[in-house]
Amino acid sequence: MGEVDSDTNRAGTSEIHLVNEISGKQFQDWYRERKFRKNIENGKPYFNGPPSVPSPQRHSPSQLLQCHRKIAYRQHNAPAEKPNPTGIFWFGSRFEEDLVVDFLKKAVVNDQEYVANSLWVDFTVQADTGEIQIKGETDPVIVDADGEPLLLTEIKTKQSVANVQSPNKHHRAQAHAYMKGLSEKYDRTVSEAVILYGSRKTLNAKTFHIEFDPWFWRNTVLNWAETHATYRLNEDLPPAAPEYSWECSSCSYSERCGRGSASYEDVDATGLLPLHEYPERVVRRYLEGNKDTKLTPTLSERYPELADKFGVHDWRCERCDGTYPHDSPDWTGNVSEPPLCPSCCDDGVPATLRGDSIDTQKIGEGHHVAE
């Protein structure tokens, strides 16, 4: 038998190594670590941990006029049931920063005008519930030589802009909050804005010029903020009453809310739903922010590394309330076919096992809620 060239051996080994290093999981791990490192390098390590609870009276412009329950779940860090649309957010940032800002600088402003990438607003408005605080960061603002705002822009991306005939009402509300905040911050009237929609598919764009409408601001925007603050102050779960028909179909909390395919209804913000499959990133972040919680048996089968790190709740029978270690029942891993309770089967009355209910999943002092 002839000798195998050592260079050929090395090349083959390198190819195997490279192939093994390129995988979807490797990319996800790299991207997560990249974000973690960039937050530290940018002096914002607090973004790597769980956010703290916002005041009931504090609102972000981007959340105005959306479903009260969805926003309450988000504020209280309810685990999202769908993967975060990171790619959409990334494209939105790139579209704004790489294209729209350049367009404004080179094709819109004159020699006495400039483009600020963003400006912060932080102001309060007196309401029936007390002082409402609105805080957030604008999209690009055209300013004068002193940095004073001249025209606000609000940049949004969609799959297509072909059928966009008018600006979304909640985008109008967001722009109104920024116009109001800029007017107070700079002690000048900022009463005009342009909402620009860009297509993620074709890069076509549509623009809409809007003016500050005091009636819309008072009776629509602030009324929403006051109503939401009331729910928060009273510690009430807001009703499942979306502002727009599309919100339920894209909502990250539809199962918990009761608008999904499972049998849950009006569940509060804490705990992981038994027999539900969550994205790994969501599960990891939730467990890291809630130190006294454990993985559900369903998720332990899917994410064994997290099971070893955080522990796992027992299976619990929904009929006899008996409990079994998460790795004891014979189960295929199919959440639509949960394991059967051995005791009930022996009694001739088959019943399925579930994880601990939301009410019995312990939430201790380590619980955090998200802004």
mmCIF file of N, CA, C and O in Angstrom, residues 300-347:
data_model
loop_
_atom_site.group_PDB
_atom_site.id
_atom_site.type_symbol
_atom_site.label_atom_id
_atom_site.label_comp_id
_atom_site.label_asym_id
_atom_site.label_seq_id
_atom_site.Cartn_x
_atom_site.Cartn_y
_atom_site.Cartn_z
ATOM 1 N N SER A 300 -36.353 21.182 29.016
ATOM 2 C CA SER A 300 -35.141 20.454 29.400
ATOM 3 C C SER A 300 -34.751 19.435 28.341
ATOM 4 O O SER A 300 -33.570 19.152 28.135
ATOM 5 N N GLU A 301 -35.739 18.884 27.665
ATOM 6 C CA GLU A 301 -35.477 17.942 26.584
ATOM 7 C C GLU A 301 -34.849 18.656 25.395
ATOM 8 O O GLU A 301 -33.984 18.109 24.700
ATOM 9 N N ARG A 302 -35.248 19.902 25.204
ATOM 10 C CA ARG A 302 -34.786 20.674 24.046
ATOM 11 C C ARG A 302 -33.441 21.352 24.311
ATOM 12 O O ARG A 302 -32.610 21.466 23.405
ATOM 13 N N TYR A 303 -33.223 21.787 25.556
ATOM 14 C CA TYR A 303 -32.002 22.532 25.889
ATOM 15 C C TYR A 303 -31.311 21.890 27.096
ATOM 16 O O TYR A 303 -31.353 22.423 28.224
ATOM 17 N N PRO A 304 -30.671 20.747 26.910
ATOM 18 C CA PRO A 304 -30.049 20.040 28.048
ATOM 19 C C PRO A 304 -28.969 20.855 28.760
ATOM 20 O O PRO A 304 -28.789 20.716 29.974
ATOM 21 N N GLU A 305 -28.250 21.726 28.025
ATOM 22 C CA GLU A 305 -27.221 22.535 28.674
ATOM 23 C C GLU A 305 -27.841 23.491 29.693
ATOM 24 O O GLU A 305 -27.293 23.698 30.780
ATOM 25 N N LEU A 306 -28.987 24.057 29.348
ATOM 26 C CA LEU A 306 -29.668 24.949 30.276
ATOM 27 C C LEU A 306 -30.242 24.168 31.454
ATOM 28 O O LEU A 306 -30.299 24.676 32.578
ATOM 29 N N ALA A 307 -30.665 22.941 31.191
ATOM 30 C CA ALA A 307 -31.194 22.102 32.272
ATOM 31 C C ALA A 307 -30.117 21.843 33.313
ATOM 32 O O ALA A 307 -30.369 21.908 34.524
ATOM 33 N N ASP A 308 -28.902 21.547 32.862
ATOM 34 C CA ASP A 308 -27.795 21.298 33.796
ATOM 35 C C ASP A 308 -27.459 22.542 34.605
ATOM 36 O O ASP A 308 -27.096 22.454 35.777
ATOM 37 N N LYS A 309 -27.599 23.705 33.992
ATOM 38 C CA LYS A 309 -27.195 24.949 34.652
ATOM 39 C C LYS A 309 -28.262 25.486 35.608
ATOM 40 O O LYS A 309 -27.941 25.979 36.706
ATOM 41 N N PHE A 310 -29.535 25.397 35.220
ATOM 42 C CA PHE A 310 -30.585 26.062 35.988
ATOM 43 C C PHE A 310 -31.525 25.116 36.734
ATOM 44 O O PHE A 310 -32.306 25.563 37.558
ATOM 45 N N GLY A 311 -31.449 23.821 36.441
ATOM 46 C CA GLY A 311 -32.366 22.886 37.074
ATOM 47 C C GLY A 311 -33.692 22.811 36.321
ATOM 48 O O GLY A 311 -33.984 23.639 35.459
ATOM 49 N N VAL A 312 -34.505 21.817 36.687
ATOM 50 C CA VAL A 312 -35.735 21.545 35.950
ATOM 51 C C VAL A 312 -36.870 21.241 36.926
ATOM 52 O O VAL A 312 -36.688 20.522 37.918
ATOM 53 N N HIS A 313 -38.052 21.784 36.637
ATOM 54 C CA HIS A 313 -39.250 21.430 37.393
ATOM 55 C C HIS A 313 -39.629 19.974 37.113
ATOM 56 O O HIS A 313 -39.301 19.420 36.060
ATOM 57 N N ASP A 314 -40.345 19.370 38.039
ATOM 58 C CA ASP A 314 -40.865 18.018 37.822
ATOM 59 C C ASP A 314 -42.046 18.047 36.865
ATOM 60 O O ASP A 314 -42.710 19.073 36.693
ATOM 61 N N TRP A 315 -42.294 16.880 36.250
ATOM 62 C CA TRP A 315 -43.565 16.690 35.567
ATOM 63 C C TRP A 315 -44.666 16.625 36.626
ATOM 64 O O TRP A 315 -44.448 16.123 37.727
ATOM 65 N N ARG A 316 -45.821 17.108 36.281
ATOM 66 C CA ARG A 316 -46.955 17.049 37.212
ATOM 67 C C ARG A 316 -48.194 16.560 36.467
ATOM 68 O O ARG A 316 -48.485 17.035 35.366
ATOM 69 N N CYS A 317 -48.909 15.625 37.081
ATOM 70 C CA CYS A 317 -50.108 15.080 36.454
ATOM 71 C C CYS A 317 -51.266 16.049 36.635
ATOM 72 O O CYS A 317 -51.517 16.523 37.752
ATOM 73 N N GLU A 318 -51.967 16.330 35.558
ATOM 74 C CA GLU A 318 -53.075 17.276 35.643
ATOM 75 C C GLU A 318 -54.322 16.644 36.259
ATOM 76 O O GLU A 318 -55.274 17.351 36.577
ATOM 77 N N ARG A 319 -54.291 15.307 36.476
ATOM 78 C CA ARG A 319 -55.449 14.649 37.092
ATOM 79 C C ARG A 319 -55.220 14.369 38.576
ATOM 80 O O ARG A 319 -55.988 14.811 39.427
ATOM 81 N N CYS A 320 -54.140 13.628 38.906
ATOM 82 C CA CYS A 320 -53.918 13.218 40.299
ATOM 83 C C CYS A 320 -52.934 14.114 41.042
ATOM 84 O O CYS A 320 -52.707 13.940 42.235
ATOM 85 N N ASP A 321 -52.311 15.055 40.330
ATOM 86 C CA ASP A 321 -51.337 15.999 40.902
ATOM 87 C C ASP A 321 -50.038 15.322 41.339
ATOM 88 O O ASP A 321 -49.247 15.910 42.067
ATOM 89 N N GLY A 322 -49.827 14.089 40.893
ATOM 90 C CA GLY A 322 -48.576 13.420 41.199
ATOM 91 C C GLY A 322 -47.421 14.026 40.424
ATOM 92 O O GLY A 322 -47.605 14.588 39.340
ATOM 93 N N THR A 323 -46.210 13.925 40.971
ATOM 94 C CA THR A 323 -45.035 14.515 40.321
ATOM 95 C C THR A 323 -44.008 13.435 40.001
ATOM 96 O O THR A 323 -43.900 12.424 40.712
ATOM 97 N N TYR A 324 -43.233 13.703 38.938
ATOM 98 C CA TYR A 324 -42.206 12.766 38.486
ATOM 99 C C TYR A 324 -41.008 13.573 38.003
ATOM 100 O O TYR A 324 -41.165 14.637 37.393
ATOM 101 N N PRO A 325 -39.783 13.093 38.266
ATOM 102 C CA PRO A 325 -38.596 13.794 37.767
ATOM 103 C C PRO A 325 -38.672 13.989 36.254
ATOM 104 O O PRO A 325 -39.249 13.164 35.540
ATOM 105 N N HIS A 326 -38.076 15.056 35.808
ATOM 106 C CA HIS A 326 -38.219 15.436 34.398
ATOM 107 C C HIS A 326 -37.684 14.387 33.439
ATOM 108 O O HIS A 326 -38.143 14.290 32.300
ATOM 109 N N ASP A 327 -36.724 13.571 33.885
ATOM 110 C CA ASP A 327 -36.131 12.594 32.975
ATOM 111 C C ASP A 327 -36.645 11.177 33.196
ATOM 112 O O ASP A 327 -36.108 10.226 32.651
ATOM 113 N N SER A 328 -37.726 11.030 33.991
ATOM 114 C CA SER A 328 -38.204 9.677 34.275
ATOM 115 C C SER A 328 -39.262 9.161 33.308
ATOM 116 O O SER A 328 -39.237 7.988 32.935
ATOM 117 N N PRO A 329 -40.223 9.959 32.862
ATOM 118 C CA PRO A 329 -41.227 9.388 31.946
ATOM 119 C C PRO A 329 -40.619 9.098 30.576
ATOM 120 O O PRO A 329 -39.684 9.763 30.130
ATOM 121 N N ASP A 330 -41.170 8.100 29.917
ATOM 122 C CA ASP A 330 -40.773 7.784 28.550
ATOM 123 C C ASP A 330 -41.511 8.738 27.618
ATOM 124 O O ASP A 330 -42.740 8.702 27.532
ATOM 125 N N TRP A 331 -40.739 9.591 26.943
ATOM 126 C CA TRP A 331 -41.382 10.655 26.143
ATOM 127 C C TRP A 331 -40.620 10.851 24.854
ATOM 128 O O TRP A 331 -39.382 10.821 24.819
ATOM 129 N N THR A 332 -41.349 11.099 23.777
ATOM 130 C CA THR A 332 -40.734 11.274 22.454
ATOM 131 C C THR A 332 -40.179 12.672 22.247
ATOM 132 O O THR A 332 -39.439 12.908 21.299
ATOM 133 N N GLY A 333 -40.571 13.622 23.108
ATOM 134 C CA GLY A 333 -40.152 15.006 22.910
ATOM 135 C C GLY A 333 -41.136 15.825 22.122
ATOM 136 O O GLY A 333 -40.928 17.026 21.910
ATOM 137 N N ASN A 334 -42.219 15.235 21.663
ATOM 138 C CA ASN A 334 -43.255 15.942 20.910
ATOM 139 C C ASN A 334 -44.210 16.615 21.900
ATOM 140 O O ASN A 334 -44.927 15.939 22.646
ATOM 141 N N VAL A 335 -44.240 17.952 21.895
ATOM 142 C CA VAL A 335 -45.048 18.673 22.883
ATOM 143 C C VAL A 335 -46.540 18.460 22.673
ATOM 144 O O VAL A 335 -47.337 18.667 23.590
ATOM 145 N N SER A 336 -46.930 18.061 21.481
ATOM 146 C CA SER A 336 -48.348 17.800 21.234
ATOM 147 C C SER A 336 -48.774 16.435 21.771
ATOM 148 O O SER A 336 -49.970 16.125 21.825
ATOM 149 N N GLU A 337 -47.789 15.617 22.185
ATOM 150 C CA GLU A 337 -48.069 14.318 22.774
ATOM 151 C C GLU A 337 -47.278 14.162 24.067
ATOM 152 O O GLU A 337 -46.286 13.430 24.131
ATOM 153 N N PRO A 338 -47.678 14.857 25.134
ATOM 154 C CA PRO A 338 -46.934 14.790 26.397
ATOM 155 C C PRO A 338 -47.007 13.386 26.996
ATOM 156 O O PRO A 338 -47.905 12.597 26.651
ATOM 157 N N PRO A 339 -46.076 13.062 27.892
ATOM 158 C CA PRO A 339 -46.070 11.710 28.479
ATOM 159 C C PRO A 339 -47.298 11.466 29.351
ATOM 160 O O PRO A 339 -47.940 12.407 29.828
ATOM 161 N N LEU A 340 -47.594 10.190 29.555
ATOM 162 C CA LEU A 340 -48.733 9.810 30.396
ATOM 163 C C LEU A 340 -48.292 9.571 31.831
ATOM 164 O O LEU A 340 -47.145 9.186 32.098
ATOM 165 N N CYS A 341 -49.201 9.815 32.752
ATOM 166 C CA CYS A 341 -48.935 9.603 34.176
ATOM 167 C C CYS A 341 -48.947 8.097 34.470
ATOM 168 O O CYS A 341 -49.982 7.433 34.259
ATOM 169 N N PRO A 342 -47.844 7.514 34.960
ATOM 170 C CA PRO A 342 -47.814 6.074 35.250
ATOM 171 C C PRO A 342 -48.869 5.651 36.263
ATOM 172 O O PRO A 342 -49.501 4.596 36.118
ATOM 173 N N SER A 343 -49.094 6.465 37.283
ATOM 174 C CA SER A 343 -50.045 6.101 38.321
ATOM 175 C C SER A 343 -51.465 6.036 37.779
ATOM 176 O O SER A 343 -52.220 5.097 38.060
ATOM 177 N N CYS A 344 -51.830 7.048 37.002
ATOM 178 C CA CYS A 344 -53.179 7.068 36.442
ATOM 179 C C CYS A 344 -53.373 5.944 35.430
ATOM 180 O O CYS A 344 -54.471 5.362 35.332
ATOM 181 N N CYS A 345 -52.319 5.633 34.679
ATOM 182 C CA CYS A 345 -52.410 4.518 33.729
ATOM 183 C C CYS A 345 -52.646 3.203 34.471
ATOM 184 O O CYS A 345 -53.419 2.344 34.019
ATOM 185 N N ASP A 346 -51.983 3.028 35.624
ATOM 186 C CA ASP A 346 -52.187 1.822 36.428
ATOM 187 C C ASP A 346 -53.620 1.735 36.928
ATOM 188 O O ASP A 346 -54.167 0.633 37.116
ATOM 189 N N ASP A 347 -54.234 2.922 37.153
ATOM 190 C CA ASP A 347 -55.629 2.955 37.609
ATOM 191 C C ASP A 347 -56.612 2.804 36.455
ATOM 192 O O ASP A 347 -57.831 2.797 36.670
#
